[in-house]
Amino acid sequence: SSFEMLTDTDNPKNKAVRLTEKMFKEIQKELPETFKMPKIVVVDFEKQGLKNNAIGGYLQSSGMLFINSKYDTKQKILGFVNAKNGFFANSTENAPFLHELGHKFYYDAIEKLANKDKISYSKAKNRIDYSIYHYIESKKDKYFLLNNISEYANTQEVTEICAEAFSVRENNESAKTIISLIGDDWQ
């Protein structure tokens, strides 16, 4: 693998592992050189006791990005992502991968700000979260996230808003603004 990858299979031709490798190689081309890819874990969520109705997850404490191996084709990924129109910001097969990388981006930005300004992680998080909430409130539209990012972003905390914005940052002006408020890697 080109990535630090773990899996619960020893089959090097496993469809989920090969698809994950291929998808992340494509996605990595669009990321800044400063973005450090996380350890990627491709496992059967149900067998590992994880939330089986999820396609992915990012665990900040370990720095691991989990991908559910039952989604081993682009068609299965697209079926999950597009099961409810407008629920996710990104409707492509890259959506779950970008969404989870968005969580990492958010947590990395908090740590970077804490180190740069020599403040606690909690203060850095509050500062970033406030800037996002302030931006959203400045729009004076209680459905701003729903109308400009996604239904999922509209009902979540800042980490989910960031993850959804990250997944469409290339072609959505509101998402670009949110990402720029969180971190300066794209400025």
PDB file of C-alpha atoms in Angstrom:
ATOM      1  CA  SER A   1       0.000   0.000   0.000  1.00  0.00           C
ATOM      2  CA  SER A   2       1.024   3.599  -0.561  1.00  0.00           C
ATOM      3  CA  PHE A   3      -0.565   4.366   2.801  1.00  0.00           C
ATOM      4  CA  GLU A   4      -0.231   3.110   6.314  1.00  0.00           C
ATOM      5  CA  MET A   5      -3.102   0.660   6.062  1.00  0.00           C
ATOM      6  CA  LEU A   6      -4.518  -2.024   8.334  1.00  0.00           C
ATOM      7  CA  THR A   7      -7.208  -4.555   7.508  1.00  0.00           C
ATOM      8  CA  ASP A   8      -8.946  -7.579   8.996  1.00  0.00           C
ATOM      9  CA  THR A   9      -8.153  -9.731   5.973  1.00  0.00           C
ATOM     10  CA  ASP A  10      -4.918 -11.234   4.765  1.00  0.00           C
ATOM     11  CA  ASN A  11      -6.152 -11.374   1.176  1.00  0.00           C
ATOM     12  CA  PRO A  12      -4.114  -8.799  -0.806  1.00  0.00           C
ATOM     13  CA  LYS A  13      -6.749  -8.899  -3.579  1.00  0.00           C
ATOM     14  CA  ASN A  14      -9.609  -7.989  -1.240  1.00  0.00           C
ATOM     15  CA  LYS A  15     -11.994  -5.724  -3.182  1.00  0.00           C
ATOM     16  CA  ALA A  16     -12.528  -3.246  -0.339  1.00  0.00           C
ATOM     17  CA  VAL A  17      -8.800  -2.864   0.306  1.00  0.00           C
ATOM     18  CA  ARG A  18      -7.984  -2.377  -3.373  1.00  0.00           C
ATOM     19  CA  LEU A  19     -10.829   0.115  -3.834  1.00  0.00           C
ATOM     20  CA  THR A  20      -9.798   2.089  -0.737  1.00  0.00           C
ATOM     21  CA  GLU A  21      -6.204   2.241  -1.947  1.00  0.00           C
ATOM     22  CA  LYS A  22      -7.301   3.430  -5.392  1.00  0.00           C
ATOM     23  CA  MET A  23      -9.711   6.046  -4.031  1.00  0.00           C
ATOM     24  CA  PHE A  24      -7.214   7.534  -1.587  1.00  0.00           C
ATOM     25  CA  LYS A  25      -4.515   7.710  -4.282  1.00  0.00           C
ATOM     26  CA  GLU A  26      -6.852   9.836  -6.413  1.00  0.00           C
ATOM     27  CA  ILE A  27      -7.977  11.998  -3.500  1.00  0.00           C
ATOM     28  CA  GLN A  28      -4.423  12.560  -2.270  1.00  0.00           C
ATOM     29  CA  LYS A  29      -3.585  14.360  -5.531  1.00  0.00           C
ATOM     30  CA  GLU A  30      -6.054  17.120  -4.562  1.00  0.00           C
ATOM     31  CA  LEU A  31      -4.726  17.603  -1.023  1.00  0.00           C
ATOM     32  CA  PRO A  32      -1.993  20.061  -0.027  1.00  0.00           C
ATOM     33  CA  GLU A  33       1.450  18.538   0.438  1.00  0.00           C
ATOM     34  CA  THR A  34       1.272  19.542   4.096  1.00  0.00           C
ATOM     35  CA  PHE A  35      -1.754  17.284   4.695  1.00  0.00           C
ATOM     36  CA  LYS A  36      -0.549  14.127   6.416  1.00  0.00           C
ATOM     37  CA  MET A  37      -2.681  11.128   5.571  1.00  0.00           C
ATOM     38  CA  PRO A  38      -3.956   9.168   8.564  1.00  0.00           C
ATOM     39  CA  LYS A  39      -3.558   5.478   9.194  1.00  0.00           C
ATOM     40  CA  ILE A  40      -6.336   3.819   7.169  1.00  0.00           C
ATOM     41  CA  VAL A  41      -8.193   0.828   8.609  1.00  0.00           C
ATOM     42  CA  VAL A  42     -10.390  -1.240   6.273  1.00  0.00           C
ATOM     43  CA  VAL A  43     -12.490  -3.652   8.301  1.00  0.00           C
ATOM     44  CA  ASP A  44     -15.915  -5.254   8.437  1.00  0.00           C
ATOM     45  CA  PHE A  45     -17.624  -2.897  10.904  1.00  0.00           C
ATOM     46  CA  GLU A  46     -20.134  -5.529  12.025  1.00  0.00           C
ATOM     47  CA  LYS A  47     -17.453  -8.145  12.766  1.00  0.00           C
ATOM     48  CA  GLN A  48     -15.357  -5.565  14.632  1.00  0.00           C
ATOM     49  CA  GLY A  49     -18.257  -4.309  16.758  1.00  0.00           C
ATOM     50  CA  LEU A  50     -18.372  -0.894  15.085  1.00  0.00           C
ATOM     51  CA  LYS A  51     -21.458   1.052  14.010  1.00  0.00           C
ATOM     52  CA  ASN A  52     -22.527  -1.155  11.088  1.00  0.00           C
ATOM     53  CA  ASN A  53     -24.736   1.429   9.388  1.00  0.00           C
ATOM     54  CA  ALA A  54     -21.718   3.706   8.863  1.00  0.00           C
ATOM     55  CA  ILE A  55     -19.470   3.713   5.832  1.00  0.00           C
ATOM     56  CA  GLY A  56     -16.536   5.341   7.582  1.00  0.00           C
ATOM     57  CA  GLY A  57     -15.285   7.005  10.726  1.00  0.00           C
ATOM     58  CA  TYR A  58     -12.311   8.958  12.004  1.00  0.00           C
ATOM     59  CA  LEU A  59     -11.041   8.311  15.523  1.00  0.00           C
ATOM     60  CA  GLN A  60      -9.107  11.353  16.670  1.00  0.00           C
ATOM     61  CA  SER A  61      -7.464   9.671  19.664  1.00  0.00           C
ATOM     62  CA  SER A  62      -5.718   7.082  17.489  1.00  0.00           C
ATOM     63  CA  GLY A  63      -5.480   9.109  14.285  1.00  0.00           C
ATOM     64  CA  MET A  64      -7.133   6.247  12.411  1.00  0.00           C
ATOM     65  CA  LEU A  65      -9.598   6.565   9.564  1.00  0.00           C
ATOM     66  CA  PHE A  66     -11.927   3.553   9.357  1.00  0.00           C
ATOM     67  CA  ILE A  67     -13.618   2.318   6.187  1.00  0.00           C
ATOM     68  CA  ASN A  68     -16.360  -0.315   6.319  1.00  0.00           C
ATOM     69  CA  SER A  69     -15.226  -3.162   4.048  1.00  0.00           C
ATOM     70  CA  LYS A  70     -18.782  -4.124   3.126  1.00  0.00           C
ATOM     71  CA  TYR A  71     -18.718  -1.103   0.769  1.00  0.00           C
ATOM     72  CA  ASP A  72     -16.312  -2.745  -1.664  1.00  0.00           C
ATOM     73  CA  THR A  73     -17.552  -1.249  -4.951  1.00  0.00           C
ATOM     74  CA  LYS A  74     -18.184   2.282  -6.157  1.00  0.00           C
ATOM     75  CA  GLN A  75     -21.812   1.321  -6.749  1.00  0.00           C
ATOM     76  CA  LYS A  76     -22.299   0.316  -3.101  1.00  0.00           C
ATOM     77  CA  ILE A  77     -20.680   3.567  -1.954  1.00  0.00           C
ATOM     78  CA  LEU A  78     -22.889   5.600  -4.280  1.00  0.00           C
ATOM     79  CA  GLY A  79     -25.957   3.712  -3.058  1.00  0.00           C
ATOM     80  CA  PHE A  80     -25.131   4.660   0.538  1.00  0.00           C
ATOM     81  CA  VAL A  81     -24.238   8.285  -0.244  1.00  0.00           C
ATOM     82  CA  ASN A  82     -27.277   8.903  -2.434  1.00  0.00           C
ATOM     83  CA  ALA A  83     -29.876   6.924  -0.481  1.00  0.00           C
ATOM     84  CA  LYS A  84     -31.376  10.234   0.624  1.00  0.00           C
ATOM     85  CA  ASN A  85     -31.009  13.112  -1.842  1.00  0.00           C
ATOM     86  CA  GLY A  86     -29.203  16.107  -0.315  1.00  0.00           C
ATOM     87  CA  PHE A  87     -28.352  14.383   2.942  1.00  0.00           C
ATOM     88  CA  PHE A  88     -24.612  14.492   2.176  1.00  0.00           C
ATOM     89  CA  ALA A  89     -22.891  17.443   0.511  1.00  0.00           C
ATOM     90  CA  ASN A  90     -20.890  15.260  -1.866  1.00  0.00           C
ATOM     91  CA  SER A  91     -22.790  12.736  -3.957  1.00  0.00           C
ATOM     92  CA  THR A  92     -19.754  11.039  -5.528  1.00  0.00           C
ATOM     93  CA  GLU A  93     -17.975   7.836  -4.588  1.00  0.00           C
ATOM     94  CA  ASN A  94     -15.296  10.024  -2.937  1.00  0.00           C
ATOM     95  CA  ALA A  95     -17.784  11.413  -0.401  1.00  0.00           C
ATOM     96  CA  PRO A  96     -17.100   9.125   2.590  1.00  0.00           C
ATOM     97  CA  PHE A  97     -13.334   9.318   2.149  1.00  0.00           C
ATOM     98  CA  LEU A  98     -13.333  13.117   1.885  1.00  0.00           C
ATOM     99  CA  HIS A  99     -15.802  13.445   4.767  1.00  0.00           C
ATOM    100  CA  GLU A 100     -13.559  11.441   7.099  1.00  0.00           C
ATOM    101  CA  LEU A 101     -10.468  13.353   5.957  1.00  0.00           C
ATOM    102  CA  GLY A 102     -12.454  16.499   6.799  1.00  0.00           C
ATOM    103  CA  HIS A 103     -12.662  15.352  10.406  1.00  0.00           C
ATOM    104  CA  LYS A 104      -8.893  14.911  10.464  1.00  0.00           C
ATOM    105  CA  PHE A 105      -8.437  18.368   8.915  1.00  0.00           C
ATOM    106  CA  TYR A 106     -10.614  19.897  11.651  1.00  0.00           C
ATOM    107  CA  TYR A 107      -8.788  18.181  14.531  1.00  0.00           C
ATOM    108  CA  ASP A 108      -5.370  18.938  12.998  1.00  0.00           C
ATOM    109  CA  ALA A 109      -6.338  22.620  12.646  1.00  0.00           C
ATOM    110  CA  ILE A 110      -7.256  22.789  16.333  1.00  0.00           C
ATOM    111  CA  GLU A 111      -3.916  21.266  17.351  1.00  0.00           C
ATOM    112  CA  LYS A 112      -2.049  23.571  14.973  1.00  0.00           C
ATOM    113  CA  LEU A 113      -3.768  26.668  16.405  1.00  0.00           C
ATOM    114  CA  ALA A 114      -3.165  25.513  19.998  1.00  0.00           C
ATOM    115  CA  ASN A 115       0.547  25.034  19.296  1.00  0.00           C
ATOM    116  CA  LYS A 116       0.908  28.247  17.283  1.00  0.00           C
ATOM    117  CA  ASP A 117      -0.822  30.452  19.874  1.00  0.00           C
ATOM    118  CA  LYS A 118       0.401  28.423  22.873  1.00  0.00           C
ATOM    119  CA  ILE A 119      -3.125  27.893  24.156  1.00  0.00           C
ATOM    120  CA  SER A 120      -4.985  24.815  25.329  1.00  0.00           C
ATOM    121  CA  TYR A 121      -6.617  22.472  22.854  1.00  0.00           C
ATOM    122  CA  SER A 122      -9.985  23.407  24.362  1.00  0.00           C
ATOM    123  CA  LYS A 123      -9.405  27.148  23.824  1.00  0.00           C
ATOM    124  CA  ALA A 124      -8.259  26.544  20.258  1.00  0.00           C
ATOM    125  CA  LYS A 125     -11.338  24.415  19.583  1.00  0.00           C
ATOM    126  CA  ASN A 126     -13.605  27.091  21.039  1.00  0.00           C
ATOM    127  CA  ARG A 127     -11.956  29.760  18.889  1.00  0.00           C
ATOM    128  CA  ILE A 128     -12.402  27.749  15.674  1.00  0.00           C
ATOM    129  CA  ASP A 129     -15.935  26.675  16.559  1.00  0.00           C
ATOM    130  CA  TYR A 130     -16.896  30.267  17.363  1.00  0.00           C
ATOM    131  CA  SER A 131     -15.597  31.490  14.000  1.00  0.00           C
ATOM    132  CA  ILE A 132     -17.730  28.882  12.210  1.00  0.00           C
ATOM    133  CA  TYR A 133     -20.851  29.603  14.246  1.00  0.00           C
ATOM    134  CA  HIS A 134     -20.316  33.353  13.782  1.00  0.00           C
ATOM    135  CA  TYR A 135     -20.050  32.893  10.005  1.00  0.00           C
ATOM    136  CA  ILE A 136     -23.232  30.789   9.919  1.00  0.00           C
ATOM    137  CA  GLU A 137     -25.136  33.259  12.108  1.00  0.00           C
ATOM    138  CA  SER A 138     -23.974  36.169   9.943  1.00  0.00           C
ATOM    139  CA  LYS A 139     -25.966  34.665   7.076  1.00  0.00           C
ATOM    140  CA  LYS A 140     -29.191  35.317   9.017  1.00  0.00           C
ATOM    141  CA  ASP A 141     -30.727  32.157   7.596  1.00  0.00           C
ATOM    142  CA  LYS A 142     -31.592  29.322   9.969  1.00  0.00           C
ATOM    143  CA  TYR A 143     -31.400  26.948   6.995  1.00  0.00           C
ATOM    144  CA  PHE A 144     -28.062  28.254   5.714  1.00  0.00           C
ATOM    145  CA  LEU A 145     -26.201  24.942   6.171  1.00  0.00           C
ATOM    146  CA  LEU A 146     -29.109  22.930   4.811  1.00  0.00           C
ATOM    147  CA  ASN A 147     -29.369  25.124   1.708  1.00  0.00           C
ATOM    148  CA  ASN A 148     -25.642  25.640   1.121  1.00  0.00           C
ATOM    149  CA  ILE A 149     -23.854  22.518   2.393  1.00  0.00           C
ATOM    150  CA  SER A 150     -26.089  19.557   3.316  1.00  0.00           C
ATOM    151  CA  GLU A 151     -28.784  18.208   5.583  1.00  0.00           C
ATOM    152  CA  TYR A 152     -26.123  16.344   7.563  1.00  0.00           C
ATOM    153  CA  ALA A 153     -24.100  19.521   8.144  1.00  0.00           C
ATOM    154  CA  ASN A 154     -27.249  21.327   9.266  1.00  0.00           C
ATOM    155  CA  THR A 155     -27.850  19.066  12.257  1.00  0.00           C
ATOM    156  CA  GLN A 156     -24.347  18.486  13.560  1.00  0.00           C
ATOM    157  CA  GLU A 157     -21.511  19.965  15.565  1.00  0.00           C
ATOM    158  CA  VAL A 158     -18.620  21.838  13.939  1.00  0.00           C
ATOM    159  CA  THR A 159     -16.620  18.685  13.217  1.00  0.00           C
ATOM    160  CA  GLU A 160     -19.488  17.441  11.025  1.00  0.00           C
ATOM    161  CA  ILE A 161     -19.966  20.845   9.416  1.00  0.00           C
ATOM    162  CA  CYS A 162     -16.254  20.840   8.596  1.00  0.00           C
ATOM    163  CA  ALA A 163     -16.314  17.260   7.294  1.00  0.00           C
ATOM    164  CA  GLU A 164     -19.210  18.028   4.987  1.00  0.00           C
ATOM    165  CA  ALA A 165     -17.615  21.316   3.832  1.00  0.00           C
ATOM    166  CA  PHE A 166     -14.297  19.539   3.259  1.00  0.00           C
ATOM    167  CA  SER A 167     -15.994  17.035   0.981  1.00  0.00           C
ATOM    168  CA  VAL A 168     -17.147  19.802  -1.416  1.00  0.00           C
ATOM    169  CA  ARG A 169     -14.527  22.504  -0.808  1.00  0.00           C
ATOM    170  CA  GLU A 170     -13.480  22.590  -4.472  1.00  0.00           C
ATOM    171  CA  ASN A 171     -16.825  23.680  -5.908  1.00  0.00           C
ATOM    172  CA  ASN A 172     -18.863  25.268  -3.114  1.00  0.00           C
ATOM    173  CA  GLU A 173     -18.189  28.866  -2.013  1.00  0.00           C
ATOM    174  CA  SER A 174     -19.749  28.426   1.443  1.00  0.00           C
ATOM    175  CA  ALA A 175     -17.659  25.300   1.995  1.00  0.00           C
ATOM    176  CA  LYS A 176     -14.494  27.145   0.899  1.00  0.00           C
ATOM    177  CA  THR A 177     -15.208  29.892   3.428  1.00  0.00           C
ATOM    178  CA  ILE A 178     -15.802  27.387   6.233  1.00  0.00           C
ATOM    179  CA  ILE A 179     -12.589  25.534   5.412  1.00  0.00           C
ATOM    180  CA  SER A 180     -10.611  28.792   5.327  1.00  0.00           C
ATOM    181  CA  LEU A 181     -11.988  29.700   8.787  1.00  0.00           C
ATOM    182  CA  ILE A 182     -10.838  26.367  10.172  1.00  0.00           C
ATOM    183  CA  GLY A 183      -7.354  26.186   8.718  1.00  0.00           C
ATOM    184  CA  ASP A 184      -5.011  27.992   6.392  1.00  0.00           C
ATOM    185  CA  ASP A 185      -3.769  25.007   4.382  1.00  0.00           C
ATOM    186  CA  TRP A 186      -5.887  26.042   1.370  1.00  0.00           C
ATOM    187  CA  GLN A 187      -5.193  29.772   1.446  1.00  0.00           C
TER     188      GLN A 187
END
